[in-house]
Structures are given as C-alpha cells and as structure tokens.
Amino acid sequence: MMRRNIKHILTLPSLLFMVMGLLCVTSLDARIRSTRKKLNTDQVPVAVMTASDSLMPDSLDLTAVSPDAVSLKGFSKRASDSKESFFITNNTRQRMSAVRLLLRYTTMNDELLTQRVVTVPVNLKPGETRLVSVKSFDVQRLFYYYGGPRPRKQATPFKVAFRLTGYDVPVGN
C-alpha cells in the first residue's frame, strides 16, 4: 500500500511539470504573435527612383522575362527601418500572385554592398499598383536610402537597383 502512494506522488509532479510546460509554450506563442507590428503605410515616405537606379550589369540571362512587365515607382528605407518599402506596378495583361526581383545595393560611389533576390507575394491585377514591404538587408540599421530624409544619427546612404527575375501567374487566370 505504501508503494502505491509513492507511485502516485512521483506521477503527480511529473504530470504538473508537463502541464506547466505546455501552458508556458502556449503563453509564449501568444505573446510572440501579439508583438508583431504591421507597417503603417500612411506614414511611409517614398522617394522616387530614377531611371539610373534600375540599371544593372547584364550578368544574368533573363531573356524569358520582359523587364517591362513590372515597374517600381518608389523606394523607402530609413536608417531606423527594419523593412524596405516600394510600389510595384503590374504592366502585363495578366494577374500576378508573386514577383521576384534582384535587388542590388551600392554605395554612392557605385561600390557593391550586397545583392539579393527577393520574392514579393502580391496580388496585382493588370495595371494595378501596390505598396509592398520586404525585410531589409540592413539588419544593423546603419544605412538609409539616399532619396529619403537624412537621419539624425550616423548612417551611410545607399542606392538600390532592381531587375525583374520572374513573376507568378495564378492558374485559371
């Protein structure tokens, strides 16, 4: 009889430990979801990109993709921003569900900082323009887009160029 009590005493704490662990994980998951912030698009300053901003070396073979299928009308990234924002316009006769861009970041002296391919999930009808945001390349927040406002803190201006590498057309379009 004494063994049964000991058995239940050892089982009860382990059961409580498991329940408390599940409650902590659930609470942490809810807290993570509730702290995510959305970009307030009403307060996003957008600097107009010039034609020279979209020029890039012909290092990629993109003959299957028309460079005029989409256009970017603006770009914004302050030194304090963790996201980059810009307008995408669909210049095709088809609806797009995603756009892939090669973004090339350079200093004001045209020295390469980095380049990357981003896929922007966006539902664009023909002729439609949308403001989109992508995670910034500048995780340390030391750079700002030269066409935007100068920051108060010490930061380095950069230029960005883009090239369309592809886009998705939904099935049944």
PDB file of N, CA and C in Angstrom, residues 56-57 59-60 102-105 112-117:
ATOM      1  N   MET A  56      21.470  47.880 -64.309  1.00  0.00           N
ATOM      2  CA  MET A  56      22.310  46.874 -63.670  1.00  0.00           C
ATOM      3  C   MET A  56      23.152  46.194 -64.725  1.00  0.00           C
ATOM      4  N   PRO A  57      24.275  45.621 -64.350  1.00  0.00           N
ATOM      5  CA  PRO A  57      25.070  44.874 -65.320  1.00  0.00           C
ATOM      6  C   PRO A  57      24.292  43.675 -65.833  1.00  0.00           C
ATOM      7  N   SER A  59      24.650  40.565 -65.973  1.00  0.00           N
ATOM      8  CA  SER A  59      25.286  39.339 -65.515  1.00  0.00           C
ATOM      9  C   SER A  59      24.310  38.169 -65.463  1.00  0.00           C
ATOM     10  N   LEU A  60      23.001  38.441 -65.568  1.00  0.00           N
ATOM     11  CA  LEU A  60      22.022  37.371 -65.533  1.00  0.00           C
ATOM     12  C   LEU A  60      21.356  37.222 -66.891  1.00  0.00           C
ATOM     13  N   LEU A 102      15.697  40.979 -58.361  1.00  0.00           N
ATOM     14  CA  LEU A 102      17.090  41.031 -57.949  1.00  0.00           C
ATOM     15  C   LEU A 102      17.329  42.462 -57.494  1.00  0.00           C
ATOM     16  N   LEU A 103      17.667  42.638 -56.229  1.00  0.00           N
ATOM     17  CA  LEU A 103      17.956  43.959 -55.684  1.00  0.00           C
ATOM     18  C   LEU A 103      19.459  44.071 -55.482  1.00  0.00           C
ATOM     19  N   ARG A 104      20.021  45.155 -55.978  1.00  0.00           N
ATOM     20  CA  ARG A 104      21.465  45.384 -55.894  1.00  0.00           C
ATOM     21  C   ARG A 104      21.703  46.678 -55.135  1.00  0.00           C
ATOM     22  N   TYR A 105      22.396  46.607 -54.001  1.00  0.00           N
ATOM     23  CA  TYR A 105      22.636  47.753 -53.126  1.00  0.00           C
ATOM     24  C   TYR A 105      24.071  48.233 -53.314  1.00  0.00           C
ATOM     25  N   LEU A 112      29.672  47.927 -54.705  1.00  0.00           N
ATOM     26  CA  LEU A 112      28.657  46.954 -54.328  1.00  0.00           C
ATOM     27  C   LEU A 112      28.672  46.687 -52.827  1.00  0.00           C
ATOM     28  N   LEU A 113      27.508  46.850 -52.179  1.00  0.00           N
ATOM     29  CA  LEU A 113      27.349  46.454 -50.774  1.00  0.00           C
ATOM     30  C   LEU A 113      26.894  45.000 -50.706  1.00  0.00           C
ATOM     31  N   THR A 114      25.813  44.711 -51.389  1.00  0.00           N
ATOM     32  CA  THR A 114      25.283  43.354 -51.466  1.00  0.00           C
ATOM     33  C   THR A 114      24.226  43.299 -52.553  1.00  0.00           C
ATOM     34  N   GLN A 115      23.854  42.106 -52.923  1.00  0.00           N
ATOM     35  CA  GLN A 115      22.714  41.926 -53.818  1.00  0.00           C
ATOM     36  C   GLN A 115      21.991  40.669 -53.391  1.00  0.00           C
ATOM     37  N   ARG A 116      20.693  40.642 -53.670  1.00  0.00           N
ATOM     38  CA  ARG A 116      19.883  39.506 -53.253  1.00  0.00           C
ATOM     39  C   ARG A 116      18.645  39.399 -54.123  1.00  0.00           C
ATOM     40  N   VAL A 117      18.061  38.221 -54.139  1.00  0.00           N
ATOM     41  CA  VAL A 117      16.801  38.004 -54.840  1.00  0.00           C
ATOM     42  C   VAL A 117      15.705  37.909 -53.788  1.00  0.00           C
TER      43      VAL A 117
END
